[in-house]
């Protein structure tokens, strides 16, 4: 890889920014490589500051389901910006986006906009605690819900990517209220409830896990969580920051036909601008200030530029549901091609896919990867080699074994075919 400008800029960045990046996973540490600095992107193509162009399967970690610099989104942002960037006062576009979210996700009676997925999940937990008067939360090993203290316990994404089983700075007082269960293991949840049921405010779950790599819910898992939360009076929170509007117009809850009490959202609903949101049952949401007593606020919540970008992107998805069939078709072709390549080369790996999100695990497990424990048996060194070979072949993948490959509408058949060829070349060098 010829990236002298990125290397120079990284050496510059580390002098002013911790680790040279504003989010850890971007540092390429777990793939033992120097990070590339991006100049620009359009559609499925992303170009670094050395002029190397790649087909992008990171999609800014999920938001860009219609591809980079999608013209109607850019136009909406330009028009909004020309009228001012932030007012700290209500605007019409906030209701436009809130109503569209309600229409696409019927379990959401009202929704509060915030500026990140972390803010959304942190606020949803506070709301669930305020609504139930209880203190504990059940989360799952390997699931990542952003970096608020209560969730940095055996979290996924950058926490496992950097091998941090949990984070310094999270107090014992906080950690004691976070109970850990195993994904796809209902018994592990039932045990927690039988012991602490009367003090568990909420279960929070990624309905399809994307932060230990893609791990799908097994048959009955989500339904079992729904039943348990009903039985014990806990709030069921679906963290759909990744799956929302990605797996279906109504997200994972439509895809699996399970209705949570609260849903957290992000990524796609901001069209690539800073965003988060949480919403759900009216009786719960009404506890939020200023109507209720649970406090949450934000200077840039409902920012008109993020609202304009998000509304434009969601509206496109809502009015063109055939997009999901197209994403499914393209992702299935990529999955099939990779599986054929694994057959051809004999490389031991597992492909997990849900719609247009997937992960190739370099893992010798026989059968399905269905838990954090399974995923953690993956060979991260081999993934690092695969990542670098792919990059050399013009394919930009997540710089971590424990993230997602995202397919967008902007990926052409040719892009997918090229990715399958590049995958074969990389696997042949790895075997
Ligand atoms: P943000 O605070 O990063 O907007 O959202 C946090 C979050 C919450 N819930 C889920 C299911 C998420 O996946 C995320 C953030 N995802 C990671 C990557 N898997 C963001 C990338 C990064 O941290 O740089």
Tab-separated table of C-alpha atoms and ligand atoms in Angstrom:
chain	number	residue	atom	x	y	z
A	1	UNK	CA	0.000	0.000	0.000
A	2	UNK	CA	1.461	3.330	-1.080
A	3	UNK	CA	0.081	5.759	1.497
A	4	UNK	CA	2.833	8.283	2.344
A	5	UNK	CA	0.373	11.125	2.855
A	6	UNK	CA	-1.800	9.080	5.244
A	7	UNK	CA	1.282	8.034	7.202
A	8	UNK	CA	2.441	11.633	7.417
A	9	UNK	CA	-1.021	12.836	8.460
A	10	UNK	CA	-1.303	10.068	11.074
A	11	UNK	CA	2.023	11.111	12.619
A	12	UNK	CA	0.675	14.661	12.656
A	13	UNK	CA	-2.707	13.668	14.117
A	14	UNK	CA	-1.234	11.753	17.064
A	15	UNK	CA	0.374	14.984	18.258
A	16	UNK	CA	-3.006	16.628	18.758
A	17	UNK	CA	-5.628	13.846	18.965
A	18	UNK	CA	-5.437	10.864	21.374
A	19	UNK	CA	-4.259	7.898	19.280
A	20	UNK	CA	-4.559	10.133	16.223
A	21	UNK	CA	-8.253	9.376	15.845
A	22	UNK	CA	-11.596	10.538	17.154
A	23	UNK	CA	-12.900	7.004	17.513
A	24	UNK	CA	-10.581	4.113	18.446
A	25	UNK	CA	-11.502	1.541	15.823
A	26	UNK	CA	-10.373	3.959	13.061
A	27	UNK	CA	-6.746	3.614	14.177
A	28	UNK	CA	-6.401	0.202	12.482
A	29	UNK	CA	-4.640	-1.071	15.631
A	30	UNK	CA	-6.285	-4.494	15.619
A	31	UNK	CA	-5.265	-5.057	11.985
A	32	UNK	CA	-1.674	-3.938	12.660
A	33	UNK	CA	-1.779	-1.301	9.931
A	34	UNK	CA	-1.457	2.438	9.498
A	35	UNK	CA	-4.862	4.074	9.116
A	36	UNK	CA	-5.758	5.631	5.793
A	37	UNK	CA	-6.959	9.205	5.760
A	38	UNK	CA	-9.930	9.826	3.519
A	39	UNK	CA	-10.120	12.613	0.972
A	40	UNK	CA	-13.597	12.049	-0.496
A	41	UNK	CA	-16.179	9.430	-1.428
A	42	UNK	CA	-19.058	8.980	-3.869
A	43	UNK	CA	-21.483	6.089	-4.147
A	44	UNK	CA	-19.609	2.882	-3.299
A	45	UNK	CA	-16.166	4.407	-3.886
A	46	UNK	CA	-13.922	5.996	-1.275
A	47	UNK	CA	-10.596	7.717	-1.996
A	48	UNK	CA	-7.723	8.298	0.428
A	49	UNK	CA	-5.412	11.320	0.462
A	50	UNK	CA	-2.853	9.384	-1.586
A	51	UNK	CA	-5.319	8.994	-4.404
A	52	UNK	CA	-6.043	5.287	-3.794
A	53	UNK	CA	-9.692	4.455	-4.475
A	54	UNK	CA	-11.439	1.505	-2.831
A	55	UNK	CA	-14.876	-0.072	-2.897
A	56	UNK	CA	-16.178	0.777	0.555
A	57	UNK	CA	-17.935	-1.887	2.649
A	58	UNK	CA	-17.683	0.073	5.925
A	59	UNK	CA	-20.254	2.694	4.868
A	60	UNK	CA	-19.213	4.911	7.791
A	61	UNK	CA	-20.185	1.942	10.071
A	62	UNK	CA	-23.700	1.728	8.707
A	63	UNK	CA	-25.361	5.102	7.964
A	64	UNK	CA	-24.700	5.208	4.213
A	65	UNK	CA	-27.217	2.626	3.014
A	66	UNK	CA	-27.686	4.682	-0.174
A	67	UNK	CA	-23.954	5.222	-0.691
A	68	UNK	CA	-21.630	8.159	-0.127
A	69	UNK	CA	-22.627	11.740	-1.068
A	70	UNK	CA	-26.092	10.655	-2.200
A	71	UNK	CA	-27.158	13.738	-4.164
A	72	UNK	CA	-30.639	14.281	-2.672
A	73	UNK	CA	-29.133	14.123	0.843
A	74	UNK	CA	-26.358	16.565	-0.092
A	75	UNK	CA	-28.943	18.924	-1.593
A	76	UNK	CA	-31.100	18.724	1.534
A	77	UNK	CA	-28.107	19.533	3.732
A	78	UNK	CA	-27.072	22.470	1.491
A	79	UNK	CA	-30.587	23.895	1.530
A	80	UNK	CA	-30.902	23.530	5.296
A	81	UNK	CA	-27.452	25.033	5.908
A	82	UNK	CA	-28.271	28.048	3.751
A	83	UNK	CA	-30.989	28.898	6.283
A	84	UNK	CA	-28.727	28.542	9.325
A	85	UNK	CA	-27.160	25.553	11.050
A	86	UNK	CA	-28.717	25.496	14.525
A	87	UNK	CA	-31.313	27.498	16.405
A	88	UNK	CA	-31.746	25.752	19.750
A	89	UNK	CA	-35.449	26.125	19.130
A	90	UNK	CA	-38.106	23.839	17.611
A	91	UNK	CA	-38.222	23.482	13.813
A	92	UNK	CA	-40.789	21.874	11.515
A	93	UNK	CA	-38.302	19.342	10.096
A	94	UNK	CA	-38.012	17.720	13.543
A	95	UNK	CA	-41.706	16.812	13.451
A	96	UNK	CA	-41.377	15.710	9.816
A	97	UNK	CA	-38.651	13.203	10.761
A	98	UNK	CA	-40.380	12.127	13.996
A	99	UNK	CA	-43.631	11.418	12.118
A	100	UNK	CA	-41.776	9.469	9.420
A	101	UNK	CA	-39.982	7.351	12.047
A	102	UNK	CA	-43.327	6.640	13.747
A	103	UNK	CA	-44.816	5.629	10.392
A	104	UNK	CA	-41.945	3.234	9.627
A	105	UNK	CA	-41.623	1.834	13.164
A	106	UNK	CA	-45.175	1.444	14.555
A	107	UNK	CA	-43.943	0.514	18.050
A	108	UNK	CA	-42.739	4.100	18.415
A	109	UNK	CA	-45.501	6.389	19.708
A	110	UNK	CA	-43.147	9.313	20.317
A	111	UNK	CA	-39.419	9.749	19.657
A	112	UNK	CA	-36.739	12.030	21.082
A	113	UNK	CA	-33.815	13.087	18.878
A	114	UNK	CA	-30.270	13.197	20.267
A	115	UNK	CA	-26.820	13.482	18.668
A	116	UNK	CA	-25.377	9.962	18.844
A	117	UNK	CA	-26.307	6.343	19.382
A	118	UNK	CA	-24.529	6.487	22.731
A	119	UNK	CA	-26.776	9.320	23.831
A	120	UNK	CA	-29.813	7.373	22.649
A	121	UNK	CA	-29.029	4.203	24.617
A	122	UNK	CA	-27.820	6.071	27.697
A	123	UNK	CA	-31.046	8.089	27.751
A	124	UNK	CA	-33.259	5.076	27.055
A	125	UNK	CA	-31.744	3.294	30.056
A	126	UNK	CA	-32.286	6.311	32.322
A	127	UNK	CA	-35.887	6.483	31.090
A	128	UNK	CA	-36.451	2.772	31.756
A	129	UNK	CA	-35.029	3.202	35.273
A	130	UNK	CA	-37.240	6.248	35.852
A	131	UNK	CA	-40.321	4.454	34.517
A	132	UNK	CA	-39.829	1.259	36.561
A	133	UNK	CA	-38.176	2.738	39.647
A	134	UNK	CA	-35.629	-0.065	39.317
A	135	UNK	CA	-31.839	0.121	38.930
A	136	UNK	CA	-30.418	-2.898	37.108
A	137	UNK	CA	-30.030	-3.524	33.395
A	138	UNK	CA	-29.376	-6.786	31.552
A	139	UNK	CA	-27.037	-6.554	28.573
A	140	UNK	CA	-25.337	-9.264	26.541
A	141	UNK	CA	-21.648	-10.095	26.305
A	142	UNK	CA	-20.365	-8.840	22.980
A	143	UNK	CA	-23.158	-6.371	22.385
A	144	UNK	CA	-22.115	-2.727	22.123
A	145	UNK	CA	-24.493	0.088	22.921
A	146	UNK	CA	-22.115	3.028	22.774
A	147	UNK	CA	-19.684	4.179	25.424
A	148	UNK	CA	-21.854	5.230	28.380
A	149	UNK	CA	-20.604	3.699	31.626
A	150	UNK	CA	-23.432	1.233	32.185
A	151	UNK	CA	-22.769	-0.441	28.859
A	152	UNK	CA	-18.969	-0.633	28.882
A	153	UNK	CA	-19.104	-4.026	30.533
A	154	UNK	CA	-17.985	-6.875	28.252
A	155	UNK	CA	-18.995	-4.651	25.353
A	156	UNK	CA	-18.395	-5.349	21.679
A	157	UNK	CA	-17.081	-3.206	18.833
A	158	UNK	CA	-13.974	-1.222	19.687
A	159	UNK	CA	-13.917	-2.563	23.271
A	160	UNK	CA	-13.291	-6.163	22.188
A	161	UNK	CA	-11.425	-5.004	19.081
A	162	UNK	CA	-8.845	-3.425	21.360
A	163	UNK	CA	-9.028	-6.381	23.744
A	164	UNK	CA	-10.502	-4.294	26.565
A	165	UNK	CA	-12.894	-6.638	28.444
A	166	UNK	CA	-14.283	-3.518	30.110
A	167	UNK	CA	-13.050	0.017	30.570
A	168	UNK	CA	-11.115	1.723	33.389
A	169	UNK	CA	-13.086	4.649	34.712
A	170	UNK	CA	-16.312	2.662	35.007
A	171	UNK	CA	-17.015	2.607	38.735
A	172	UNK	CA	-17.874	-0.464	40.776
A	173	UNK	CA	-21.060	1.353	41.731
A	174	UNK	CA	-22.090	1.558	38.099
A	175	UNK	CA	-20.892	-1.881	37.060
A	176	UNK	CA	-22.835	-3.603	39.844
A	177	UNK	CA	-26.112	-2.535	38.234
A	178	UNK	CA	-25.216	-4.051	34.857
A	179	UNK	CA	-25.983	-7.763	34.677
A	180	UNK	CA	-24.355	-9.775	31.895
A	181	UNK	CA	-26.120	-12.513	29.972
A	182	UNK	CA	-24.995	-14.591	27.019
A	183	UNK	CA	-26.423	-13.832	23.574
A	184	UNK	CA	-28.756	-16.595	22.369
A	185	UNK	CA	-28.822	-18.129	25.856
A	186	UNK	CA	-32.281	-17.498	27.355
A	187	UNK	CA	-31.406	-19.573	30.402
A	188	UNK	CA	-28.641	-17.113	31.300
A	189	UNK	CA	-31.265	-14.346	31.233
A	190	UNK	CA	-33.814	-16.331	33.224
A	191	UNK	CA	-31.183	-16.959	35.927
A	192	UNK	CA	-30.571	-13.220	36.274
A	193	UNK	CA	-34.289	-12.502	36.526
A	194	UNK	CA	-35.016	-15.266	39.011
A	195	UNK	CA	-32.364	-13.723	41.283
A	196	UNK	CA	-32.888	-10.000	40.616
A	197	UNK	CA	-36.192	-9.796	38.745
A	198	UNK	CA	-37.795	-7.202	40.966
A	199	UNK	CA	-34.868	-4.812	40.458
A	200	UNK	CA	-34.224	-5.137	36.732
A	201	UNK	CA	-35.361	-2.018	34.902
A	202	UNK	CA	-34.552	-3.174	31.390
A	203	UNK	CA	-33.099	-5.668	28.986
A	204	UNK	CA	-31.137	-4.042	26.178
A	205	UNK	CA	-30.223	-6.118	23.147
A	206	UNK	CA	-28.975	-5.713	19.602
A	207	UNK	CA	-31.744	-7.716	17.857
A	208	UNK	CA	-29.058	-8.756	15.389
A	209	UNK	CA	-25.671	-8.300	17.000
A	210	UNK	CA	-23.287	-6.299	14.840
A	211	UNK	CA	-20.531	-5.559	17.327
A	212	UNK	CA	-19.049	-8.978	17.908
A	213	UNK	CA	-19.247	-9.387	14.193
A	214	UNK	CA	-22.717	-10.246	12.898
A	215	UNK	CA	-24.434	-12.779	15.158
A	216	UNK	CA	-28.077	-13.571	14.512
A	217	UNK	CA	-30.692	-14.278	17.174
A	218	UNK	CA	-31.489	-17.985	17.294
A	219	UNK	CA	-35.070	-19.269	17.006
A	220	UNK	CA	-37.141	-17.999	19.918
A	221	UNK	CA	-34.406	-15.846	21.461
A	222	UNK	CA	-36.006	-12.456	20.896
A	223	UNK	CA	-39.480	-13.854	21.653
A	224	UNK	CA	-38.114	-15.280	24.879
A	225	UNK	CA	-36.714	-11.890	25.874
A	226	UNK	CA	-40.079	-10.321	25.131
A	227	UNK	CA	-41.850	-12.879	27.357
A	228	UNK	CA	-39.337	-12.546	30.193
A	229	UNK	CA	-39.535	-8.753	30.199
A	230	UNK	CA	-43.331	-8.942	30.288
A	231	UNK	CA	-43.264	-11.518	33.088
A	232	UNK	CA	-40.999	-9.433	35.333
A	233	UNK	CA	-42.164	-5.943	34.304
A	234	UNK	CA	-38.824	-4.947	32.754
A	235	UNK	CA	-38.592	-2.619	29.744
A	236	UNK	CA	-37.385	-4.368	26.570
A	237	UNK	CA	-35.058	-2.064	24.643
A	238	UNK	CA	-34.080	-2.988	21.065
A	239	UNK	CA	-30.859	-1.230	20.211
A	240	UNK	CA	-31.467	-0.729	16.492
A	241	UNK	CA	-28.704	1.808	15.924
A	242	UNK	CA	-27.335	-0.564	13.263
A	243	UNK	CA	-30.391	-2.644	12.305
A	244	UNK	CA	-32.881	0.225	12.236
A	245	UNK	CA	-34.011	0.876	8.644
A	246	UNK	CA	-31.242	-1.491	7.501
A	247	UNK	CA	-32.816	-4.915	7.951
A	248	UNK	CA	-36.228	-3.714	6.800
A	249	UNK	CA	-38.137	-0.438	6.606
A	250	UNK	CA	-39.215	-1.137	10.192
A	251	UNK	CA	-35.833	-2.536	11.216
A	252	UNK	CA	-35.219	-5.796	13.057
A	253	UNK	CA	-38.507	-5.569	14.926
A	254	UNK	CA	-40.324	-5.809	11.583
A	255	UNK	CA	-37.866	-8.425	10.241
A	256	UNK	CA	-38.443	-10.704	13.279
A	257	UNK	CA	-41.952	-9.453	14.169
A	258	UNK	CA	-41.130	-8.763	17.820
A	259	UNK	CA	-42.279	-5.507	19.421
A	260	UNK	CA	-39.976	-3.883	22.002
A	261	UNK	CA	-41.061	-1.249	24.511
A	262	UNK	CA	-38.306	1.182	23.521
A	263	UNK	CA	-36.110	1.379	20.423
A	264	UNK	CA	-32.823	3.207	20.076
A	265	UNK	CA	-31.800	4.472	16.661
A	266	UNK	CA	-28.880	6.224	14.959
A	267	UNK	CA	-26.684	6.029	11.861
A	268	UNK	CA	-29.133	5.764	8.919
A	269	UNK	CA	-31.626	8.253	10.436
A	270	UNK	CA	-28.983	10.975	10.217
A	271	UNK	CA	-28.092	10.358	6.568
A	272	UNK	CA	-24.417	10.496	7.570
A	273	UNK	CA	-24.705	13.448	9.972
A	274	UNK	CA	-24.502	13.265	13.792
A	275	UNK	CA	-27.662	11.623	15.070
A	276	UNK	CA	-29.334	9.353	17.590
A	277	UNK	CA	-32.908	8.848	18.683
A	278	UNK	CA	-34.942	6.816	21.134
A	279	UNK	CA	-38.644	6.197	21.170
A	280	UNK	CA	-41.391	3.794	22.070
A	281	UNK	CA	-44.499	3.415	24.180
A	282	UNK	CA	-46.272	6.667	24.994
A	283	UNK	CA	-46.679	5.768	28.671
A	284	UNK	CA	-42.903	5.424	29.003
A	285	UNK	CA	-41.881	8.324	26.782
A	286	UNK	CA	-44.221	10.695	28.632
A	287	UNK	CA	-41.922	10.467	31.646
A	288	UNK	CA	-39.355	12.529	29.756
A	289	UNK	CA	-38.866	16.205	30.630
A	290	UNK	CA	-40.423	18.639	30.086
A	291	UNK	CA	-43.642	16.583	30.246
A	292	UNK	CA	-42.313	14.180	32.881
A	293	UNK	CA	-39.532	14.151	35.412
A	294	UNK	CA	-36.824	12.067	33.688
A	295	UNK	CA	-34.267	14.572	32.485
A	296	UNK	CA	-32.425	14.478	29.167
A	297	UNK	CA	-31.344	17.383	26.991
A	298	UNK	CA	-28.976	18.376	24.176
A	299	UNK	CA	-27.824	21.612	22.566
A	300	UNK	CA	-27.830	20.138	19.072
A	301	UNK	CA	-30.623	17.600	19.519
A	302	UNK	CA	-32.854	17.733	16.443
A	303	UNK	CA	-30.261	19.767	14.548
A	304	UNK	CA	-31.901	20.952	11.317
A	305	UNK	CA	-29.056	19.674	9.089
A	306	UNK	CA	-29.148	16.166	10.588
A	307	UNK	CA	-32.930	16.215	10.410
A	308	UNK	CA	-32.895	17.251	6.736
A	309	UNK	CA	-30.337	14.588	5.811
A	310	UNK	CA	-32.102	11.903	7.843
A	311	UNK	CA	-35.563	12.767	6.542
A	312	UNK	CA	-34.351	12.659	2.933
A	313	UNK	CA	-32.678	9.279	3.417
A	314	UNK	CA	-35.554	7.687	5.362
A	315	UNK	CA	-38.115	9.054	2.922
A	316	UNK	CA	-36.218	7.423	0.034
A	317	UNK	CA	-36.247	4.105	1.915
A	318	UNK	CA	-39.892	4.430	2.891
A	319	UNK	CA	-41.049	5.251	-0.643
A	320	UNK	CA	-38.910	2.571	-2.317
A	321	UNK	CA	-39.224	-0.636	-0.240
A	322	UNK	CA	-37.853	-2.609	-3.185
A	323	UNK	CA	-34.469	-1.256	-2.077
A	324	UNK	CA	-34.478	-3.969	0.605
A	325	UNK	CA	-34.988	-6.687	-1.996
A	326	UNK	CA	-32.069	-5.250	-3.972
A	327	UNK	CA	-29.838	-5.130	-0.884
A	328	UNK	CA	-30.797	-8.719	-0.008
A	329	UNK	CA	-30.032	-9.911	-3.538
A	330	UNK	CA	-26.626	-8.209	-3.700
A	331	UNK	CA	-25.637	-9.330	-0.201
A	332	UNK	CA	-26.672	-12.912	-0.974
A	333	UNK	CA	-24.475	-12.888	-4.108
A	334	UNK	CA	-21.507	-11.659	-2.041
A	335	UNK	CA	-22.159	-14.262	0.659
A	336	UNK	CA	-22.449	-17.068	-1.918
A	337	UNK	CA	-19.272	-15.944	-3.651
A	338	UNK	CA	-17.294	-15.883	-0.414
A	339	UNK	CA	-18.634	-19.285	0.633
A	340	UNK	CA	-17.664	-20.731	-2.769
A	341	UNK	CA	-14.177	-19.250	-2.313
A	342	UNK	CA	-13.871	-20.848	1.129
A	343	UNK	CA	-14.761	-24.193	-0.491
A	344	UNK	CA	-12.189	-23.651	-3.255
A	345	UNK	CA	-9.350	-22.668	-0.930
A	346	UNK	CA	-10.174	-24.789	2.100
A	347	UNK	CA	-9.714	-21.767	4.393
A	348	UNK	CA	-11.632	-22.321	7.639
A	349	UNK	CA	-14.040	-19.410	8.091
A	350	UNK	CA	-17.708	-18.757	8.780
A	351	UNK	CA	-19.980	-16.219	7.098
A	352	UNK	CA	-22.840	-14.776	9.170
A	353	UNK	CA	-25.324	-12.538	7.363
A	354	UNK	CA	-28.579	-10.759	8.097
A	355	UNK	CA	-29.829	-8.785	5.124
A	356	UNK	CA	-27.177	-6.280	4.049
A	357	UNK	CA	-24.944	-6.731	7.115
A	358	UNK	CA	-22.478	-9.603	7.291
A	359	UNK	CA	-19.181	-10.786	8.784
A	360	UNK	CA	-16.544	-13.252	7.575
A	361	UNK	CA	-15.175	-14.837	10.759
A	362	UNK	CA	-11.771	-16.521	10.483
A	363	UNK	CA	-12.871	-19.216	12.842
A	364	UNK	CA	-12.511	-23.003	12.852
A	365	UNK	CA	-15.798	-23.588	14.648
A	366	UNK	CA	-17.964	-26.232	12.995
A	367	UNK	CA	-21.438	-24.865	12.224
A	368	UNK	CA	-22.842	-21.512	13.268
A	369	UNK	CA	-21.237	-18.699	15.261
A	370	UNK	CA	-24.085	-17.824	17.606
A	371	UNK	CA	-22.463	-16.321	20.686
A	372	UNK	CA	-19.751	-13.985	21.941
A	373	UNK	CA	-17.785	-17.042	23.075
A	374	UNK	CA	-17.910	-18.488	19.544
A	375	UNK	CA	-16.936	-15.173	17.957
A	376	UNK	CA	-13.994	-14.718	20.307
A	377	UNK	CA	-12.436	-17.918	18.997
A	378	UNK	CA	-11.813	-16.098	15.716
A	379	UNK	CA	-8.254	-15.670	14.455
A	380	UNK	CA	-7.789	-11.902	14.571
A	381	UNK	CA	-4.265	-12.161	13.143
A	382	UNK	CA	-5.649	-13.948	10.084
A	383	UNK	CA	-8.360	-11.317	9.801
A	384	UNK	CA	-5.656	-8.624	9.930
A	385	UNK	CA	-3.879	-10.283	7.001
A	386	UNK	CA	-7.164	-10.581	5.106
A	387	UNK	CA	-7.955	-6.921	5.747
A	388	UNK	CA	-4.580	-5.769	4.374
A	389	UNK	CA	-4.714	-8.020	1.311
A	390	UNK	CA	-8.245	-6.792	0.593
A	391	UNK	CA	-7.154	-3.166	0.910
A	392	UNK	CA	-4.296	-3.829	-1.543
A	393	UNK	CA	-6.933	-5.254	-3.902
A	394	UNK	CA	-9.076	-2.120	-3.638
A	395	UNK	CA	-11.598	-3.399	-1.085
A	396	UNK	CA	-12.069	-1.368	2.106
A	397	UNK	CA	-13.404	-3.570	4.922
A	398	UNK	CA	-13.936	-2.886	8.618
A	399	UNK	CA	-10.503	-2.756	10.318
A	400	UNK	CA	-11.665	-5.297	12.905
A	401	UNK	CA	-12.830	-8.894	12.929
A	402	UNK	CA	-15.671	-7.872	15.238
A	403	UNK	CA	-17.535	-5.456	12.986
A	404	UNK	CA	-19.868	-5.619	9.983
A	405	UNK	CA	-19.478	-5.564	6.250
A	406	UNK	CA	-22.300	-3.349	4.949
A	407	UNK	CA	-23.782	-3.538	1.447
A	408	UNK	CA	-25.404	-0.329	0.177
A	409	UNK	CA	-27.659	0.415	-2.769
A	410	UNK	CA	-24.658	2.104	-4.377
A	411	UNK	CA	-22.767	-1.226	-4.661
A	412	UNK	CA	-23.066	-2.336	-8.277
A	413	UNK	CA	-23.064	-5.941	-9.486
A	414	UNK	CA	-19.555	-5.195	-10.734
A	415	UNK	CA	-18.445	-3.997	-7.290
A	416	UNK	CA	-19.780	-7.215	-5.750
A	417	UNK	CA	-18.102	-9.339	-8.387
A	418	UNK	CA	-14.803	-7.511	-7.828
A	419	UNK	CA	-15.112	-8.049	-4.083
A	420	UNK	CA	-15.606	-11.796	-4.624
A	421	UNK	CA	-12.509	-11.946	-6.832
A	422	UNK	CA	-10.478	-9.960	-4.298
A	423	UNK	CA	-11.730	-12.257	-1.545
A	424	UNK	CA	-10.496	-15.322	-3.477
A	425	UNK	CA	-7.073	-13.748	-4.070
A	426	UNK	CA	-6.772	-12.891	-0.364
A	427	UNK	CA	-7.888	-16.338	0.787
A	428	UNK	CA	-5.420	-18.012	-1.600
A	429	UNK	CA	-2.582	-16.034	-0.008
A	430	UNK	CA	-3.824	-16.782	3.511
A	431	UNK	CA	-4.301	-20.538	3.265
B	1	LIG	P1	-22.558	6.121	18.365
B	1	LIG	O1	-22.451	6.748	19.749
B	1	LIG	O2	-21.210	5.625	17.883
B	1	LIG	O3	-23.286	6.979	17.354
B	1	LIG	O4	-23.503	4.808	18.514
B	1	LIG	C1	-23.168	3.857	19.491
B	1	LIG	C2	-23.780	2.532	19.104
B	1	LIG	C3	-24.909	2.093	19.756
B	1	LIG	N1	-25.491	0.910	19.446
B	1	LIG	C4	-24.981	0.127	18.479
B	1	LIG	C5	-25.652	-1.178	18.163
B	1	LIG	C6	-23.820	0.527	17.764
B	1	LIG	O5	-23.303	-0.287	16.808
B	1	LIG	C7	-23.204	1.752	18.074
B	1	LIG	C8	-21.943	2.231	17.380
B	1	LIG	N2	-21.354	1.348	16.422
B	1	LIG	C9	-19.930	1.463	16.241
B	1	LIG	C10	-19.427	0.395	15.274
B	1	LIG	N3	-20.014	-0.869	15.422
B	1	LIG	C11	-19.530	2.829	15.790
B	1	LIG	C12	-18.137	2.955	15.224
B	1	LIG	C13	-17.201	3.617	16.191
B	1	LIG	O6	-17.343	3.395	17.410
B	1	LIG	O7	-16.309	4.355	15.687
